[in-house]
mmCIF file of C-alpha atoms in Angstrom:
data_model
loop_
_atom_site.group_PDB
_atom_site.id
_atom_site.type_symbol
_atom_site.label_atom_id
_atom_site.label_comp_id
_atom_site.label_asym_id
_atom_site.label_seq_id
_atom_site.Cartn_x
_atom_site.Cartn_y
_atom_site.Cartn_z
ATOM 1 C CA MET K 1 59.364 -2.360 153.082
ATOM 2 C CA ASN K 2 55.600 -2.076 152.662
ATOM 3 C CA MET K 3 54.787 -5.272 150.790
ATOM 4 C CA LEU K 4 51.136 -4.966 149.836
ATOM 5 C CA ASP K 5 47.847 -3.185 150.402
ATOM 6 C CA ASN K 6 44.746 -5.154 149.427
ATOM 7 C CA HIS K 7 41.996 -2.569 150.004
ATOM 8 C CA VAL K 8 42.273 0.797 148.264
ATOM 9 C CA HIS K 9 39.733 3.242 146.827
ATOM 10 C CA THR K 10 39.890 5.980 144.205
ATOM 11 C CA TYR K 11 37.490 8.470 142.616
ATOM 12 C CA PHE K 12 35.723 5.486 141.031
ATOM 13 C CA SER K 13 34.156 5.011 144.475
ATOM 14 C CA MET K 14 31.350 7.360 145.454
ATOM 15 C CA ASP K 15 33.110 8.225 148.729
ATOM 16 C CA SER K 16 36.547 9.117 147.331
ATOM 17 C CA LYS K 17 37.908 11.938 145.210
ATOM 18 C CA GLU K 18 41.461 10.599 144.865
ATOM 19 C CA ALA K 19 42.936 10.101 141.399
ATOM 20 C CA MET K 20 44.146 6.559 140.774
ATOM 21 C CA GLU K 21 47.553 7.729 139.603
ATOM 22 C CA ASN K 22 48.070 9.681 142.852
ATOM 23 C CA VAL K 23 47.442 6.478 144.799
ATOM 24 C CA ILE K 24 49.913 4.551 142.645
ATOM 25 C CA LYS K 25 52.645 7.169 143.024
ATOM 26 C CA ARG K 26 52.193 7.259 146.778
ATOM 27 C CA ALA K 27 52.366 3.458 146.963
ATOM 28 C CA ILE K 28 55.575 3.382 144.920
ATOM 29 C CA ASN K 29 57.118 6.080 147.105
ATOM 30 C CA ILE K 30 56.569 4.090 150.300
ATOM 31 C CA GLY K 31 57.769 0.788 148.844
ATOM 32 C CA VAL K 32 54.573 -1.099 148.106
ATOM 33 C CA LYS K 33 55.165 -4.111 145.882
ATOM 34 C CA TYR K 34 51.523 -5.140 145.312
ATOM 35 C CA LEU K 35 48.559 -2.768 145.303
ATOM 36 C CA THR K 36 44.993 -3.965 144.834
ATOM 37 C CA PHE K 37 42.287 -1.503 143.847
ATOM 38 C CA THR K 38 38.930 -2.365 145.417
ATOM 39 C CA ASP K 39 36.559 0.375 144.398
ATOM 40 C CA HIS K 40 32.974 0.152 145.616
ATOM 41 C CA LEU K 41 30.239 -1.661 143.751
ATOM 42 C CA GLU K 42 27.094 -0.536 145.559
ATOM 43 C CA TYR K 43 23.483 -0.668 144.402
ATOM 44 C CA GLU K 44 21.678 2.643 144.777
ATOM 45 C CA ASP K 45 18.631 4.067 143.027
ATOM 46 C CA ASP K 46 18.218 0.791 141.109
ATOM 47 C CA LYS K 47 21.662 0.965 139.550
ATOM 48 C CA PHE K 48 25.268 0.163 140.399
ATOM 49 C CA THR K 49 27.595 2.971 141.392
ATOM 50 C CA LEU K 50 30.748 1.829 139.593
ATOM 51 C CA ASP K 51 31.584 2.474 135.930
ATOM 52 C CA LEU K 52 33.132 -0.955 135.512
ATOM 53 C CA ASN K 53 34.366 -0.636 131.936
ATOM 54 C CA LYS K 54 36.157 2.639 132.625
ATOM 55 C CA TYR K 55 37.471 1.296 135.925
ATOM 56 C CA ILE K 56 39.040 -1.802 134.387
ATOM 57 C CA GLU K 57 40.384 0.202 131.452
ATOM 58 C CA THR K 58 42.081 2.687 133.794
ATOM 59 C CA ILE K 59 43.689 0.013 135.957
ATOM 60 C CA TYR K 60 45.084 -1.740 132.901
ATOM 61 C CA LYS K 61 46.441 1.524 131.552
ATOM 62 C CA TYR K 62 48.397 2.104 134.743
ATOM 63 C CA LYS K 63 49.431 -1.545 135.037
ATOM 64 C CA GLU K 64 51.314 -1.061 131.795
ATOM 65 C CA LYS K 65 52.642 2.393 132.614
ATOM 66 C CA TYR K 66 54.033 1.416 136.028
ATOM 67 C CA LYS K 67 54.857 -2.252 135.444
ATOM 68 C CA LYS K 68 58.536 -1.715 136.309
ATOM 69 C CA ASP K 69 57.694 -0.066 139.623
ATOM 70 C CA ILE K 70 54.709 -1.882 141.128
ATOM 71 C CA ASN K 71 52.296 -4.772 140.598
ATOM 72 C CA LEU K 72 48.738 -3.502 140.292
ATOM 73 C CA CYS K 73 45.875 -5.916 140.908
ATOM 74 C CA THR K 74 42.277 -5.537 139.790
ATOM 75 C CA GLY K 75 39.877 -5.902 142.678
ATOM 76 C CA ILE K 76 36.408 -4.840 143.671
ATOM 77 C CA GLU K 77 34.554 -4.339 146.941
ATOM 78 C CA ILE K 78 31.056 -5.743 146.646
ATOM 79 C CA GLY K 79 28.443 -4.177 148.889
ATOM 80 C CA TYR K 80 26.485 -7.417 149.131
ATOM 81 C CA GLU K 81 22.693 -7.440 149.295
ATOM 82 C CA SER K 82 20.722 -10.644 148.793
ATOM 83 C CA HIS K 83 18.085 -9.186 146.474
ATOM 84 C CA ILE K 84 20.754 -8.363 143.855
ATOM 85 C CA LYS K 85 22.722 -11.606 144.182
ATOM 86 C CA SER K 86 22.261 -12.652 140.533
ATOM 87 C CA LYS K 87 23.281 -9.215 139.253
ATOM 88 C CA ILE K 88 26.405 -9.279 141.401
ATOM 89 C CA GLU K 89 27.248 -12.776 140.156
ATOM 90 C CA ASP K 90 26.954 -11.615 136.542
ATOM 91 C CA ILE K 91 29.322 -8.709 137.154
ATOM 92 C CA ILE K 92 31.933 -10.797 138.963
ATOM 93 C CA ASN K 93 31.859 -13.456 136.262
ATOM 94 C CA GLY K 94 31.976 -10.890 133.477
ATOM 95 C CA TYR K 95 35.190 -9.065 134.399
ATOM 96 C CA PRO K 96 38.827 -10.142 134.937
ATOM 97 C CA PHE K 97 39.084 -9.533 138.671
ATOM 98 C CA ASP K 98 42.089 -10.672 140.671
ATOM 99 C CA PHE K 99 40.292 -10.154 143.947
ATOM 100 C CA VAL K 100 36.699 -9.908 145.162
ATOM 101 C CA LEU K 101 36.162 -8.403 148.596
ATOM 102 C CA CYS K 102 32.653 -8.929 149.958
ATOM 103 C CA SER K 103 31.380 -6.456 152.538
ATOM 104 C CA THR K 104 28.122 -5.807 154.328
ATOM 105 C CA HIS K 105 27.287 -2.101 154.226
ATOM 106 C CA SER K 106 23.497 -2.520 154.218
ATOM 107 C CA VAL K 107 21.016 -4.806 155.948
ATOM 108 C CA ASP K 108 17.490 -5.072 154.555
ATOM 109 C CA THR K 109 18.452 -2.256 152.150
ATOM 110 C CA LYS K 110 19.197 0.078 155.076
ATOM 111 C CA LYS K 111 22.671 1.629 155.071
ATOM 112 C CA ILE K 112 24.527 0.887 158.290
ATOM 113 C CA TYR K 113 26.316 4.225 158.168
ATOM 114 C CA LYS K 114 22.962 6.023 158.329
ATOM 115 C CA SER K 115 20.871 6.431 161.474
ATOM 116 C CA ASP K 116 17.771 4.775 159.982
ATOM 117 C CA TYR K 117 19.310 1.324 160.388
ATOM 118 C CA PHE K 118 19.487 1.736 164.168
ATOM 119 C CA LYS K 119 15.999 3.154 164.740
ATOM 120 C CA GLY K 120 13.973 1.010 167.111
ATOM 121 C CA LEU K 121 16.874 -1.358 167.804
ATOM 122 C CA THR K 122 18.913 -1.821 170.937
ATOM 123 C CA GLN K 123 22.653 -1.925 170.442
ATOM 124 C CA LYS K 124 22.704 -5.691 170.849
ATOM 125 C CA ASP K 125 19.815 -6.181 168.438
ATOM 126 C CA ALA K 126 21.418 -3.922 165.837
ATOM 127 C CA TYR K 127 24.753 -5.698 166.061
ATOM 128 C CA ASN K 128 23.277 -9.203 166.093
ATOM 129 C CA LYS K 129 21.141 -8.374 163.059
ATOM 130 C CA TYR K 130 24.267 -7.201 161.228
ATOM 131 C CA TYR K 131 26.278 -10.311 162.113
ATOM 132 C CA GLN K 132 23.391 -12.592 161.183
ATOM 133 C CA SER K 133 23.227 -10.923 157.775
ATOM 134 C CA ILE K 134 26.850 -11.943 157.179
ATOM 135 C CA ILE K 135 26.079 -15.539 158.123
ATOM 136 C CA ASP K 136 23.104 -15.506 155.769
ATOM 137 C CA ALA K 137 25.212 -14.003 152.982
ATOM 138 C CA THR K 138 27.854 -16.720 153.227
ATOM 139 C CA LYS K 139 25.172 -19.406 153.041
ATOM 140 C CA GLU K 140 23.765 -18.111 149.770
ATOM 141 C CA PHE K 141 26.790 -16.491 148.117
ATOM 142 C CA ASN K 142 30.361 -17.730 147.775
ATOM 143 C CA ASN K 143 31.699 -15.951 144.691
ATOM 144 C CA PHE K 144 34.114 -13.845 146.703
ATOM 145 C CA ASP K 145 37.577 -14.281 148.194
ATOM 146 C CA ILE K 146 37.619 -12.350 151.467
ATOM 147 C CA TYR K 147 34.933 -10.934 153.763
ATOM 148 C CA GLY K 148 35.718 -7.332 154.613
ATOM 149 C CA HIS K 149 35.898 -5.472 157.955
ATOM 150 C CA LEU K 150 33.712 -7.910 159.914
ATOM 151 C CA ASP K 151 32.911 -5.577 162.820
ATOM 152 C CA TYR K 152 32.474 -2.500 160.639
ATOM 153 C CA ILE K 153 29.234 -1.733 162.481
ATOM 154 C CA ILE K 154 31.071 -0.559 165.606
ATOM 155 C CA ARG K 155 31.844 2.715 163.800
ATOM 156 C CA TYR K 156 28.188 3.650 163.842
ATOM 157 C CA GLY K 157 25.114 3.884 166.052
ATOM 158 C CA ASN K 158 26.322 6.546 168.505
ATOM 159 C CA TYR K 159 25.978 4.194 171.447
ATOM 160 C CA ASN K 160 27.349 5.237 174.812
ATOM 161 C CA THR K 161 28.623 1.757 175.657
ATOM 162 C CA LYS K 162 31.549 0.084 173.954
ATOM 163 C CA ALA K 163 30.877 -3.124 172.038
ATOM 164 C CA LEU K 164 32.688 -5.859 173.965
ATOM 165 C CA TYR K 165 33.816 -9.066 172.282
ATOM 166 C CA ASP K 166 32.278 -11.253 175.014
ATOM 167 C CA ASP K 167 28.836 -9.803 174.298
ATOM 168 C CA TYR K 168 28.899 -11.117 170.722
ATOM 169 C CA LYS K 169 31.347 -14.029 170.817
ATOM 170 C CA ASP K 170 28.709 -16.697 170.099
ATOM 171 C CA ILE K 171 27.395 -15.105 166.928
ATOM 172 C CA LEU K 172 30.911 -14.065 165.898
ATOM 173 C CA ASP K 173 31.891 -17.729 166.179
ATOM 174 C CA GLU K 174 29.076 -18.525 163.764
ATOM 175 C CA VAL K 175 30.284 -15.806 161.397
ATOM 176 C CA LEU K 176 33.847 -17.106 161.403
ATOM 177 C CA LYS K 177 32.865 -20.762 161.081
ATOM 178 C CA SER K 178 30.562 -19.937 158.186
ATOM 179 C CA ILE K 179 33.334 -18.125 156.314
ATOM 180 C CA ILE K 180 35.907 -20.838 156.992
ATOM 181 C CA SER K 181 33.487 -23.609 155.983
ATOM 182 C CA ILE K 182 33.230 -22.271 152.411
ATOM 183 C CA GLY K 183 36.985 -21.891 152.039
ATOM 184 C CA LYS K 184 37.093 -18.108 152.265
ATOM 185 C CA GLY K 185 39.077 -15.720 154.431
ATOM 186 C CA ILE K 186 38.765 -12.468 156.317
ATOM 187 C CA GLU K 187 40.360 -9.077 156.103
ATOM 188 C CA VAL K 188 42.440 -7.188 158.634
ATOM 189 C CA ASN K 189 41.270 -3.660 157.884
ATOM 190 C CA THR K 190 43.404 -0.957 159.492
ATOM 191 C CA SER K 191 40.948 1.913 158.995
ATOM 192 C CA GLY K 192 39.718 1.550 162.576
ATOM 193 C CA TYR K 193 42.816 3.434 163.671
ATOM 194 C CA ARG K 194 41.824 6.349 161.445
ATOM 195 C CA TYR K 195 38.315 6.288 162.931
ATOM 196 C CA ASN K 196 39.878 6.717 166.394
ATOM 197 C CA LEU K 197 38.684 3.280 167.466
ATOM 198 C CA ASP K 198 42.196 2.158 168.469
ATOM 199 C CA THR K 199 41.648 -1.180 166.748
ATOM 200 C CA VAL K 200 41.655 -2.895 163.393
ATOM 201 C CA HIS K 201 38.507 -4.439 161.904
ATOM 202 C CA PRO K 202 37.891 -7.020 163.229
ATOM 203 C CA ASN K 203 39.472 -6.549 166.623
ATOM 204 C CA ILE K 204 42.248 -8.663 168.083
ATOM 205 C CA ASN K 205 39.878 -11.027 169.923
ATOM 206 C CA VAL K 206 38.058 -11.916 166.716
ATOM 207 C CA LEU K 207 41.351 -12.453 164.896
ATOM 208 C CA LYS K 208 42.591 -14.672 167.712
ATOM 209 C CA ARG K 209 39.412 -16.745 167.540
ATOM 210 C CA TYR K 210 39.669 -16.978 163.749
ATOM 211 C CA LYS K 211 43.084 -18.558 164.147
ATOM 212 C CA GLU K 212 41.850 -20.920 166.883
ATOM 213 C CA LEU K 213 39.089 -22.096 164.553
ATOM 214 C CA GLY K 214 41.642 -22.891 161.848
ATOM 215 C CA GLY K 215 41.358 -19.743 159.764
ATOM 216 C CA GLU K 216 44.441 -19.160 157.644
ATOM 217 C CA ILE K 217 43.378 -16.948 154.736
ATOM 218 C CA LEU K 218 43.968 -13.358 155.769
ATOM 219 C CA THR K 219 44.491 -10.140 153.825
ATOM 220 C CA ILE K 220 45.626 -6.772 155.123
ATOM 221 C CA GLY K 221 44.160 -3.569 153.752
ATOM 222 C CA SER K 222 44.169 0.097 154.642
ATOM 223 C CA ASP K 223 40.734 0.845 153.168
ATOM 224 C CA ALA K 224 42.376 4.063 152.012
ATOM 225 C CA HIS K 225 40.198 6.636 150.286
ATOM 226 C CA LYS K 226 43.096 9.096 150.091
ATOM 227 C CA ALA K 227 46.588 8.448 148.798
ATOM 228 C CA ILE K 228 48.141 9.520 152.092
ATOM 229 C CA ASP K 229 46.424 6.615 153.892
ATOM 230 C CA ILE K 230 47.989 3.790 151.867
ATOM 231 C CA CYS K 231 49.388 1.207 154.345
ATOM 232 C CA SER K 232 48.253 3.372 157.259
ATOM 233 C CA GLY K 233 48.604 1.494 160.550
ATOM 234 C CA PHE K 234 50.384 -1.470 159.002
ATOM 235 C CA ASP K 235 53.366 -1.329 161.379
ATOM 236 C CA ARG K 236 51.407 -2.133 164.530
ATOM 237 C CA THR K 237 49.068 -4.436 162.625
ATOM 238 C CA TYR K 238 51.943 -6.641 161.465
ATOM 239 C CA GLU K 239 53.234 -6.715 165.036
ATOM 240 C CA MET K 240 49.788 -7.794 166.251
ATOM 241 C CA LEU K 241 49.571 -10.557 163.623
ATOM 242 C CA ASP K 242 53.020 -11.779 164.642
ATOM 243 C CA TYR K 243 51.931 -11.801 168.282
ATOM 244 C CA LEU K 244 48.841 -13.854 167.390
ATOM 245 C CA GLY K 245 50.951 -16.365 165.488
ATOM 246 C CA PHE K 246 49.883 -15.567 161.938
ATOM 247 C CA LYS K 247 52.798 -16.387 159.652
ATOM 248 C CA TYR K 248 51.301 -15.292 156.332
ATOM 249 C CA VAL K 249 49.123 -12.670 154.721
ATOM 250 C CA CYS K 250 47.529 -13.250 151.336
ATOM 251 C CA LEU K 251 47.568 -11.556 147.987
ATOM 252 C CA PHE K 252 45.057 -12.580 145.327
ATOM 253 C CA GLU K 253 45.936 -12.851 141.661
ATOM 254 C CA GLU K 254 43.366 -14.235 139.221
ATOM 255 C CA ARG K 255 41.207 -15.111 142.250
ATOM 256 C CA LYS K 256 43.881 -17.391 143.705
ATOM 257 C CA PRO K 257 45.554 -16.718 147.078
ATOM 258 C CA LYS K 258 49.289 -16.255 147.222
ATOM 259 C CA PHE K 259 50.643 -16.670 150.764
ATOM 260 C CA ILE K 260 53.314 -14.134 151.645
ATOM 261 C CA LYS K 261 55.378 -14.783 154.743
ATOM 262 C CA VAL K 262 55.347 -12.068 157.368
ATOM 263 C CA GLU K 263 59.072 -11.551 157.728
ATOM 264 C CA LYS K 264 60.535 -9.646 160.636
ATOM 265 C CA ASN K 265 61.856 -6.915 158.349
ATOM 266 C CA ILE K 266 58.300 -6.344 157.091
ATOM 267 C CA ILE K 267 56.958 -6.115 160.608
ATOM 268 C CA HIS K 268 59.376 -3.463 161.732
ATOM 269 C CA SER K 269 59.577 -1.299 158.646
ATOM 270 C CA ALA K 270 56.022 -1.363 157.235
#
C-alpha cells in the first residue's frame, strides 16, 4: 500500500495544470492514506504566486468531501529568499498549515532553473554558492519543517561532468549539520528519477551521511505536478531507505512530525 506522499502540486502552482481533485482521485486509486499538498509560494514581480485563500479553501472542501477515503494535509512549498523573510513569516503564521517545506529555487534573486544563474561561474562555484545559500537560510530562518530536494541544482547548468558527492562532501556536511542543529529534517524527493538522473534528491551518499550525523526526520515526496506521478519511484526509494537503515518516514500534521514505520509490506508494494 502507498502510505503517504508529502510533496504534491496542483494548478495552484505556476508550473502545474493539474486539478486538485484529479490528484486526490489518483491517490485514492493507488492506496495513498495521507496526501500533503505543497503548492509553490514563490515571489515574482514583487508579488507572491499563490492565491492562498482560494488554495486553503479548496483543500478544506476536498478534505470534507473525501474524508472517508483519504487524509488530506495542508502544506506549502516556500521558495525561500532572504529579502522576503518577514513576508514569508507572516504568511506561514497566518494560515493553518500542517506542513511547511522550505526549498531554495533562487540565489541572489536568480532562478536556478534559468541559465542566468550559471553565467560566469564554474560548476563548482555554482554548486557551492547554492549550498552556501541553504546554510545561510537555516541560520536566519527556522519556521519550516523540512528542507526540500537538497541537491536540486544538479538538474541544471548543462555541465558535461557529473556532480560527484566527494567534490562537495565538506559543504554538504555543513548543510546537513545546520539543518539538524535547528531540529529540522530533509526530504527524499523522488523526482530525480523522472528527470532521468537515476537518483533521488538528495542522492544516496547524502542520505547516508545524514543518518551518520544523527538525522532522523525524513519525509518522502514525489514532487508530482501531474496526477499520474503521485508516489512515482517510491518502491525503489523505500528499498534504498531500508538498506540505509532508516526505520521511519515522517508525516506532518499541525506542524508536528508523526513517525511512520517503514514496514516490509510498504517497501515491496509501494
